[in-house]
Amino acid sequence: MMRWLWVPVVFAQAVLSARGVAIDVRVAGARGDGVSMDTAAIQGAIDRVSAEGGGDVRVAAGRYRIGSLQLRDGVRLQLDAGAVLVGSTDLKDYTLGRLIYAEGAKGVVIEGAGEIDGGGEAFWEYKKSYAGPSWRGTAQFEYRALKRPRCLHFLRCEGLVLRGITVRNAPSWTIHLERCAGVSVEGVKIRNPLHGPNTDGIDINSCRDVAIRGCDIVTGDDGVVLKSTEPGRDHP
C-alpha cells in the first residue's frame, strides 16, 4: 500500500514539461504564507530542476519569505500572478549577500506576472539632521544605507532572460548585470521608494549583447546605467 502512495508524490514533485521537468514550489514544501521561511524549499526545487537538465520552477500565488536564492543552468523561475518573493529583513538569511543570484549560469529565465519585493526599507536609516549641499538635496540623500544585501545580481551569465516581472523595494541596485552576455530584459517594472539610497534600476556592467525593451522604472537613483569596472569594486 505504501508503494502505491509514494509513486504519485514523486511525479507531482518533478513532472515533464515542454522545457524539461517542472516543479511547483508548494509541492516541494514552500508554504507561501508570508511568515514561514521558504528559502530551502525553493532552492531545493531550483537545484533539482537544474540537475535534471533544466525546466520550470513554478511559484504560484502567495507570499514567499526568502533569503538568498541561487539560480542555476537551465532554470526558468515562473512567478504567477499574485506570487511575491519577499526578501527577509534579517541579514543572517542572506548567505550569498544577495536576494537572487546566479554566477556562470546559462539559460536562466525569470518571468511572469508575479513580483519580487526586496524589503529595502529595513536596510535604510533616516538621517535626523541633513546638512548636505542643496544640489544633492534629493530624497535619497536624507537616508543612510545600513549593511544590506544586493537584490538581483547576475555574474558571468549567458542567455539570461528577465520578462514581465515586477521588482519592488530593492535594498540597493535592483538588477545588476555583471560580465554577462546575451541578456534580454523585457517588460520589467521596477518600483523603488524615491528616498532609497543607491537603488538604481538596471546596472549593465562590462556586458555584451544586452537588450532592454519596454521596461517601466521608477527609482530615486539612476534608471539604466552603463558601467565598466573591476570585479567586486563597483557595488554600493
Tab-separated table of N, CA and C in Angstrom, residues 5-147:
chain	number	residue	atom	x	y	z
A	5	LEU	N	1.175	4.726	-2.688
A	5	LEU	CA	1.048	6.110	-2.231
A	5	LEU	C	2.292	6.926	-2.572
A	6	TRP	N	3.419	6.302	-2.540
A	6	TRP	CA	4.705	7.001	-2.732
A	6	TRP	C	4.920	7.445	-4.173
A	7	VAL	N	4.548	6.631	-5.136
A	7	VAL	CA	4.834	6.926	-6.543
A	7	VAL	C	4.212	8.222	-7.027
A	8	PRO	N	2.905	8.513	-6.797
A	8	PRO	CA	2.343	9.777	-7.274
A	8	PRO	C	3.021	11.001	-6.688
A	9	VAL	N	3.498	10.933	-5.444
A	9	VAL	CA	4.166	12.075	-4.831
A	9	VAL	C	5.430	12.434	-5.593
A	10	VAL	N	6.207	11.448	-5.991
A	10	VAL	CA	7.435	11.700	-6.734
A	10	VAL	C	7.127	12.400	-8.047
A	11	PHE	N	6.122	11.934	-8.765
A	11	PHE	CA	5.815	12.545	-10.053
A	11	PHE	C	5.183	13.918	-9.892
A	12	ALA	N	4.527	14.182	-8.796
A	12	ALA	CA	3.980	15.513	-8.554
A	12	ALA	C	5.090	16.522	-8.317
A	13	GLN	N	6.206	16.062	-7.783
A	13	GLN	CA	7.297	16.983	-7.497
A	13	GLN	C	8.101	17.339	-8.741
A	14	ALA	N	8.201	16.438	-9.690
A	14	ALA	CA	9.005	16.713	-10.884
A	14	ALA	C	8.325	16.078	-12.092
A	15	VAL	N	7.427	16.814	-12.722
A	15	VAL	CA	6.729	16.311	-13.895
A	15	VAL	C	7.394	16.856	-15.146
A	16	LEU	N	7.115	16.226	-16.269
A	16	LEU	CA	7.693	16.673	-17.528
A	16	LEU	C	6.953	17.889	-18.054
A	17	SER	N	7.694	18.825	-18.645
A	17	SER	CA	7.097	19.971	-19.319
A	17	SER	C	7.798	20.144	-20.656
A	18	ALA	N	7.328	21.125	-21.427
A	18	ALA	CA	7.946	21.350	-22.733
A	18	ALA	C	9.410	21.732	-22.594
A	19	ARG	N	9.795	22.296	-21.445
A	19	ARG	CA	11.168	22.725	-21.221
A	19	ARG	C	11.982	21.705	-20.437
A	20	GLY	N	11.380	20.596	-20.061
A	20	GLY	CA	12.075	19.622	-19.240
A	20	GLY	C	11.207	19.259	-18.053
A	21	VAL	N	11.790	19.176	-16.870
A	21	VAL	CA	10.994	18.883	-15.684
A	21	VAL	C	10.353	20.171	-15.169
A	22	ALA	N	9.311	20.008	-14.366
A	22	ALA	CA	8.641	21.165	-13.761
A	22	ALA	C	8.304	20.838	-12.318
A	23	ILE	N	8.627	21.766	-11.428
A	23	ILE	CA	8.331	21.577	-10.010
A	23	ILE	C	7.581	22.791	-9.494
A	24	ASP	N	6.467	22.547	-8.818
A	24	ASP	CA	5.715	23.590	-8.119
A	24	ASP	C	6.323	23.714	-6.721
A	25	VAL	N	6.715	24.926	-6.338
A	25	VAL	CA	7.429	25.073	-5.066
A	25	VAL	C	6.565	24.700	-3.867
A	26	ARG	N	5.250	24.811	-3.989
A	26	ARG	CA	4.388	24.400	-2.877
A	26	ARG	C	4.449	22.889	-2.673
A	27	VAL	N	4.477	22.145	-3.768
A	27	VAL	CA	4.620	20.694	-3.657
A	27	VAL	C	5.987	20.344	-3.080
A	28	ALA	N	6.978	21.204	-3.372
A	28	ALA	CA	8.329	20.970	-2.849
A	28	ALA	C	8.476	21.380	-1.387
A	29	GLY	N	7.411	21.940	-0.804
A	29	GLY	CA	7.457	22.259	0.625
A	29	GLY	C	7.313	23.715	0.997
A	30	ALA	N	7.303	24.618	0.024
A	30	ALA	CA	7.122	26.040	0.334
A	30	ALA	C	5.687	26.292	0.786
A	31	ARG	N	5.522	27.209	1.736
A	31	ARG	CA	4.190	27.460	2.283
A	31	ARG	C	3.530	28.705	1.701
A	32	GLY	N	4.314	29.719	1.363
A	32	GLY	CA	3.737	30.896	0.738
A	32	GLY	C	2.774	31.657	1.623
A	33	ASP	N	3.028	31.627	2.945
A	33	ASP	CA	2.129	32.314	3.873
A	33	ASP	C	2.668	33.659	4.342
A	34	GLY	N	3.850	34.066	3.831
A	34	GLY	CA	4.430	35.348	4.207
A	34	GLY	C	5.117	35.350	5.554
A	35	VAL	N	5.068	34.241	6.260
A	35	VAL	CA	5.668	34.141	7.598
A	35	VAL	C	6.778	33.097	7.614
A	36	SER	N	6.472	31.911	7.125
A	36	SER	CA	7.457	30.824	7.096
A	36	SER	C	8.592	31.166	6.143
A	37	MET	N	9.799	30.705	6.478
A	37	MET	CA	10.934	30.877	5.573
A	37	MET	C	10.873	29.771	4.514
A	38	ASP	N	10.758	30.180	3.266
A	38	ASP	CA	10.615	29.230	2.164
A	38	ASP	C	11.895	29.073	1.341
A	39	THR	N	12.998	29.602	1.826
A	39	THR	CA	14.248	29.555	1.064
A	39	THR	C	14.645	28.131	0.720
A	40	ALA	N	14.680	27.247	1.698
A	40	ALA	CA	15.179	25.891	1.481
A	40	ALA	C	14.327	25.134	0.474
A	41	ALA	N	13.016	25.269	0.561
A	41	ALA	CA	12.129	24.553	-0.353
A	41	ALA	C	12.318	25.035	-1.790
A	42	ILE	N	12.392	26.361	-1.979
A	42	ILE	CA	12.537	26.896	-3.332
A	42	ILE	C	13.916	26.587	-3.888
A	43	GLN	N	14.955	26.714	-3.056
A	43	GLN	CA	16.305	26.387	-3.530
A	43	GLN	C	16.405	24.913	-3.893
A	44	GLY	N	15.757	24.063	-3.114
A	44	GLY	CA	15.763	22.642	-3.433
A	44	GLY	C	15.126	22.351	-4.783
A	45	ALA	N	14.021	23.068	-5.085
A	45	ALA	CA	13.364	22.892	-6.382
A	45	ALA	C	14.270	23.367	-7.515
A	46	ILE	N	14.940	24.502	-7.317
A	46	ILE	CA	15.875	25.031	-8.321
A	46	ILE	C	16.998	24.034	-8.579
A	47	ASP	N	17.584	23.525	-7.519
A	47	ASP	CA	18.713	22.599	-7.657
A	47	ASP	C	18.291	21.329	-8.384
A	48	ARG	N	17.120	20.821	-8.058
A	48	ARG	CA	16.679	19.570	-8.675
A	48	ARG	C	16.382	19.760	-10.158
A	49	VAL	N	15.700	20.849	-10.502
A	49	VAL	CA	15.386	21.104	-11.908
A	49	VAL	C	16.666	21.230	-12.727
A	50	SER	N	17.638	21.961	-12.207
A	50	SER	CA	18.900	22.113	-12.924
A	50	SER	C	19.615	20.774	-13.074
A	51	ALA	N	19.618	19.975	-12.013
A	51	ALA	CA	20.284	18.675	-12.055
A	51	ALA	C	19.627	17.725	-13.060
A	52	GLU	N	18.324	17.929	-13.295
A	52	GLU	CA	17.585	17.094	-14.253
A	52	GLU	C	17.751	17.581	-15.685
A	53	GLY	N	18.551	18.629	-15.889
A	53	GLY	CA	18.787	19.117	-17.244
A	53	GLY	C	18.045	20.383	-17.596
A	54	GLY	N	17.315	20.944	-16.625
A	54	GLY	CA	16.614	22.196	-16.861
A	54	GLY	C	15.114	22.024	-16.914
A	55	GLY	N	14.419	23.141	-16.719
A	55	GLY	CA	12.963	23.112	-16.724
A	55	GLY	C	12.406	24.261	-15.913
A	56	ASP	N	11.198	24.065	-15.408
A	56	ASP	CA	10.449	25.145	-14.765
A	56	ASP	C	10.363	24.966	-13.255
A	57	VAL	N	10.547	26.067	-12.545
A	57	VAL	CA	10.224	26.142	-11.122
A	57	VAL	C	9.067	27.125	-11.007
A	58	ARG	N	7.907	26.619	-10.669
A	58	ARG	CA	6.708	27.452	-10.656
A	58	ARG	C	6.420	27.942	-9.245
A	59	VAL	N	6.164	29.260	-9.152
A	59	VAL	CA	5.787	29.877	-7.890
A	59	VAL	C	4.356	30.371	-8.047
A	60	ALA	N	3.414	29.658	-7.430
A	60	ALA	CA	2.004	30.021	-7.516
A	60	ALA	C	1.711	31.200	-6.596
A	61	ALA	N	0.511	31.750	-6.685
A	61	ALA	CA	0.123	32.909	-5.883
A	61	ALA	C	0.365	32.659	-4.394
A	62	GLY	N	0.879	33.675	-3.713
A	62	GLY	CA	1.209	33.589	-2.297
A	62	GLY	C	2.386	34.500	-1.996
A	63	ARG	N	2.702	34.658	-0.728
A	63	ARG	CA	3.839	35.475	-0.313
A	63	ARG	C	4.890	34.547	0.288
A	64	TYR	N	6.033	34.478	-0.368
A	64	TYR	CA	7.079	33.531	-0.005
A	64	TYR	C	8.260	34.291	0.583
A	65	ARG	N	8.473	34.140	1.872
A	65	ARG	CA	9.570	34.833	2.544
A	65	ARG	C	10.861	34.070	2.285
A	66	ILE	N	11.870	34.787	1.780
A	66	ILE	CA	13.106	34.113	1.382
A	66	ILE	C	14.333	34.915	1.800
A	67	GLY	N	15.453	34.199	1.889
A	67	GLY	CA	16.767	34.808	1.933
A	67	GLY	C	17.409	34.586	0.575
A	68	SER	N	18.692	34.285	0.538
A	68	SER	CA	19.410	34.133	-0.729
A	68	SER	C	18.947	32.910	-1.509
A	69	LEU	N	18.693	33.125	-2.809
A	69	LEU	CA	18.418	32.045	-3.743
A	69	LEU	C	19.440	32.109	-4.871
A	70	GLN	N	19.996	30.966	-5.251
A	70	GLN	CA	20.931	30.911	-6.369
A	70	GLN	C	20.296	30.153	-7.527
A	71	LEU	N	20.131	30.846	-8.654
A	71	LEU	CA	19.603	30.218	-9.850
A	71	LEU	C	20.722	29.486	-10.584
A	72	ARG	N	20.348	28.418	-11.298
A	72	ARG	CA	21.342	27.560	-11.933
A	72	ARG	C	20.987	27.310	-13.398
A	73	ASP	N	21.878	26.636	-14.094
A	73	ASP	CA	21.717	26.402	-15.533
A	73	ASP	C	20.336	25.866	-15.879
A	74	GLY	N	19.733	26.472	-16.910
A	74	GLY	CA	18.508	25.928	-17.481
A	74	GLY	C	17.259	26.079	-16.655
A	75	VAL	N	17.295	26.891	-15.609
A	75	VAL	CA	16.137	27.041	-14.733
A	75	VAL	C	15.292	28.239	-15.158
A	76	ARG	N	14.014	28.003	-15.329
A	76	ARG	CA	13.043	29.067	-15.587
A	76	ARG	C	12.213	29.244	-14.324
A	77	LEU	N	12.368	30.373	-13.668
A	77	LEU	CA	11.601	30.685	-12.470
A	77	LEU	C	10.339	31.414	-12.915
A	78	GLN	N	9.202	30.740	-12.810
A	78	GLN	CA	7.925	31.276	-13.265
A	78	GLN	C	7.152	31.831	-12.070
A	79	LEU	N	6.955	33.159	-12.049
A	79	LEU	CA	6.214	33.808	-10.972
A	79	LEU	C	4.796	34.089	-11.455
A	80	ASP	N	3.840	33.327	-10.956
A	80	ASP	CA	2.454	33.514	-11.357
A	80	ASP	C	1.899	34.835	-10.834
A	81	ALA	N	0.811	35.301	-11.409
A	81	ALA	CA	0.117	36.480	-10.892
A	81	ALA	C	-0.262	36.231	-9.436
A	82	GLY	N	0.037	37.210	-8.582
A	82	GLY	CA	-0.240	37.064	-7.156
A	82	GLY	C	0.876	36.430	-6.362
A	83	ALA	N	1.925	35.977	-7.039
A	83	ALA	CA	3.084	35.406	-6.346
A	83	ALA	C	4.075	36.516	-6.020
A	84	VAL	N	4.530	36.564	-4.768
A	84	VAL	CA	5.509	37.560	-4.348
A	84	VAL	C	6.620	36.861	-3.570
A	85	LEU	N	7.855	37.014	-4.051
A	85	LEU	CA	9.026	36.584	-3.281
A	85	LEU	C	9.441	37.758	-2.414
A	86	VAL	N	9.341	37.605	-1.096
A	86	VAL	CA	9.559	38.697	-0.158
A	86	VAL	C	10.906	38.511	0.530
A	87	GLY	N	11.818	39.452	0.324
A	87	GLY	CA	13.126	39.356	0.942
A	87	GLY	C	13.062	39.501	2.457
A	88	SER	N	13.785	38.641	3.151
A	88	SER	CA	13.863	38.715	4.608
A	88	SER	C	14.462	40.047	5.046
A	89	THR	N	14.089	40.494	6.229
A	89	THR	CA	14.674	41.710	6.792
A	89	THR	C	15.860	41.393	7.707
A	90	ASP	N	16.245	40.125	7.781
A	90	ASP	CA	17.352	39.689	8.637
A	90	ASP	C	18.555	39.343	7.757
A	91	LEU	N	19.654	40.061	7.933
A	91	LEU	CA	20.848	39.824	7.109
A	91	LEU	C	21.378	38.398	7.226
A	92	LYS	N	21.097	37.726	8.327
A	92	LYS	CA	21.587	36.358	8.503
A	92	LYS	C	20.994	35.398	7.475
A	93	ASP	N	19.885	35.785	6.856
A	93	ASP	CA	19.251	34.926	5.864
A	93	ASP	C	19.872	35.084	4.478
A	94	TYR	N	20.820	36.035	4.345
A	94	TYR	CA	21.443	36.281	3.047
A	94	TYR	C	22.835	35.650	3.032
A	95	THR	N	22.873	34.342	2.908
A	95	THR	CA	24.146	33.627	2.948
A	95	THR	C	25.023	33.964	1.748
A	96	LEU	N	24.415	34.426	0.662
A	96	LEU	CA	25.173	34.797	-0.532
A	96	LEU	C	25.350	36.309	-0.648
A	97	GLY	N	24.813	37.054	0.319
A	97	GLY	CA	24.904	38.506	0.266
A	97	GLY	C	23.983	39.128	-0.767
A	98	ARG	N	23.098	38.324	-1.332
A	98	ARG	CA	22.191	38.780	-2.369
A	98	ARG	C	20.834	38.123	-2.154
A	99	LEU	N	19.795	38.711	-2.747
A	99	LEU	CA	18.482	38.091	-2.673
A	99	LEU	C	18.373	36.978	-3.725
A	100	ILE	N	18.516	37.333	-4.993
A	100	ILE	CA	18.500	36.339	-6.067
A	100	ILE	C	19.783	36.508	-6.876
A	101	TYR	N	20.462	35.379	-7.133
A	101	TYR	CA	21.825	35.442	-7.642
A	101	TYR	C	22.074	34.285	-8.598
A	102	ALA	N	22.903	34.542	-9.610
A	102	ALA	CA	23.397	33.464	-10.467
A	102	ALA	C	24.812	33.812	-10.896
A	103	GLU	N	25.672	32.818	-10.945
A	103	GLU	CA	27.059	33.025	-11.367
A	103	GLU	C	27.454	31.962	-12.383
A	104	GLY	N	27.900	32.411	-13.555
A	104	GLY	CA	28.351	31.483	-14.578
A	104	GLY	C	27.262	30.566	-15.094
A	105	ALA	N	26.008	30.978	-14.950
A	105	ALA	CA	24.883	30.130	-15.355
A	105	ALA	C	24.460	30.441	-16.789
A	106	LYS	N	23.897	29.427	-17.458
A	106	LYS	CA	23.405	29.587	-18.818
A	106	LYS	C	21.920	29.257	-18.875
A	107	GLY	N	21.199	30.060	-19.660
A	107	GLY	CA	19.785	29.767	-19.896
A	107	GLY	C	18.874	30.004	-18.719
A	108	VAL	N	19.207	30.950	-17.861
A	108	VAL	CA	18.346	31.292	-16.727
A	108	VAL	C	17.244	32.245	-17.197
A	109	VAL	N	16.027	31.990	-16.750
A	109	VAL	CA	14.882	32.832	-17.076
A	109	VAL	C	14.102	33.132	-15.803
A	110	ILE	N	13.731	34.402	-15.606
A	110	ILE	CA	12.760	34.768	-14.574
A	110	ILE	C	11.648	35.513	-15.296
A	111	GLU	N	10.425	34.992	-15.228
A	111	GLU	CA	9.352	35.659	-15.934
A	111	GLU	C	8.008	35.400	-15.267
A	112	GLY	N	7.020	36.180	-15.712
A	112	GLY	CA	5.672	36.015	-15.199
A	112	GLY	C	5.104	37.324	-14.706
A	113	ALA	N	3.893	37.255	-14.187
A	113	ALA	CA	3.189	38.440	-13.709
A	113	ALA	C	3.372	38.658	-12.211
A	114	GLY	N	4.227	37.865	-11.585
A	114	GLY	CA	4.464	37.985	-10.154
A	114	GLY	C	5.503	39.039	-9.811
A	115	GLU	N	5.858	39.123	-8.514
A	115	GLU	CA	6.707	40.196	-8.014
A	115	GLU	C	7.838	39.671	-7.139
A	116	ILE	N	8.870	40.492	-7.049
A	116	ILE	CA	9.963	40.293	-6.099
A	116	ILE	C	10.049	41.553	-5.255
A	117	ASP	N	9.929	41.416	-3.945
A	117	ASP	CA	9.963	42.551	-3.023
A	117	ASP	C	11.221	42.438	-2.170
A	118	GLY	N	12.160	43.371	-2.377
A	118	GLY	CA	13.443	43.290	-1.689
A	118	GLY	C	13.463	43.773	-0.256
A	119	GLY	N	12.353	44.352	0.231
A	119	GLY	CA	12.297	44.792	1.624
A	119	GLY	C	13.284	45.883	1.971
A	120	GLY	N	13.537	46.785	1.020
A	120	GLY	CA	14.595	47.776	1.187
A	120	GLY	C	14.523	48.651	2.410
A	121	GLU	N	13.319	48.999	2.844
A	121	GLU	CA	13.166	49.914	3.982
A	121	GLU	C	13.885	49.424	5.233
A	122	ALA	N	14.016	48.107	5.374
A	122	ALA	CA	14.659	47.541	6.562
A	122	ALA	C	16.151	47.829	6.606
A	123	PHE	N	16.719	48.276	5.478
A	123	PHE	CA	18.169	48.440	5.380
A	123	PHE	C	18.583	49.898	5.187
A	124	TRP	N	17.664	50.827	5.464
A	124	TRP	CA	17.971	52.255	5.386
A	124	TRP	C	17.617	52.927	6.709
A	125	GLU	N	18.330	53.998	6.997
A	125	GLU	CA	18.100	54.732	8.239
A	125	GLU	C	17.951	56.220	7.921
A	126	TYR	N	16.912	56.817	8.467
A	126	TYR	CA	16.686	58.247	8.218
A	126	TYR	C	17.701	59.081	8.986
A	127	LYS	N	18.289	60.071	8.309
A	127	LYS	CA	19.217	60.988	8.975
A	127	LYS	C	18.410	62.102	9.622
A	128	LYS	N	18.504	62.217	10.938
A	128	LYS	CA	17.720	63.222	11.638
A	128	LYS	C	18.140	64.638	11.260
A	129	SER	N	19.410	64.804	10.991
A	129	SER	CA	19.877	66.119	10.547
A	129	SER	C	20.567	65.959	9.206
A	130	TYR	N	20.175	66.766	8.247
A	130	TYR	CA	20.766	66.682	6.916
A	130	TYR	C	21.300	68.058	6.542
A	131	ALA	N	22.608	68.150	6.342
A	131	ALA	CA	23.224	69.440	6.042
A	131	ALA	C	24.035	69.379	4.761
A	132	GLY	N	23.623	68.522	3.845
A	132	GLY	CA	24.342	68.395	2.592
A	132	GLY	C	24.107	69.587	1.689
A	133	PRO	N	24.920	69.748	0.648
A	133	PRO	CA	24.741	70.854	-0.290
A	133	PRO	C	23.400	70.758	-1.006
A	134	SER	N	22.833	71.883	-1.345
A	134	SER	CA	21.486	71.915	-1.892
A	134	SER	C	21.363	71.141	-3.199
A	135	TRP	N	22.430	71.106	-3.987
A	135	TRP	CA	22.344	70.386	-5.253
A	135	TRP	C	22.227	68.888	-5.068
A	136	ARG	N	22.508	68.416	-3.848
A	136	ARG	CA	22.330	66.998	-3.559
A	136	ARG	C	21.065	66.759	-2.757
A	137	GLY	N	20.175	67.703	-2.762
A	137	GLY	CA	19.015	67.638	-1.885
A	137	GLY	C	17.895	66.740	-2.361
A	138	THR	N	18.188	65.678	-3.116
A	138	THR	CA	17.150	64.727	-3.463
A	138	THR	C	16.872	63.831	-2.264
A	139	ALA	N	15.745	63.145	-2.306
A	139	ALA	CA	15.281	62.409	-1.132
A	139	ALA	C	16.264	61.344	-0.673
A	140	GLN	N	16.976	60.687	-1.595
A	140	GLN	CA	17.840	59.583	-1.179
A	140	GLN	C	18.974	60.031	-0.272
A	141	PHE	N	19.373	61.300	-0.339
A	141	PHE	CA	20.477	61.764	0.500
A	141	PHE	C	20.029	62.079	1.927
A	142	GLU	N	18.743	61.920	2.201
A	142	GLU	CA	18.249	62.077	3.566
A	142	GLU	C	18.264	60.745	4.314
A	143	TYR	N	18.697	59.697	3.633
A	143	TYR	CA	18.714	58.369	4.242
A	143	TYR	C	20.113	57.779	4.157
A	144	ARG	N	20.467	57.028	5.163
A	144	ARG	CA	21.772	56.361	5.234
A	144	ARG	C	21.561	54.864	4.995
A	145	ALA	N	22.370	54.291	4.130
A	145	ALA	CA	22.277	52.856	3.882
A	145	ALA	C	23.008	52.091	4.982
A	146	LEU	N	22.325	51.134	5.574
A	146	LEU	CA	22.952	50.238	6.530
A	146	LEU	C	23.571	49.070	5.758
A	147	LYS	N	24.168	48.119	6.446
A	147	LYS	CA	24.656	46.934	5.752
A	147	LYS	C	23.452	46.250	5.116
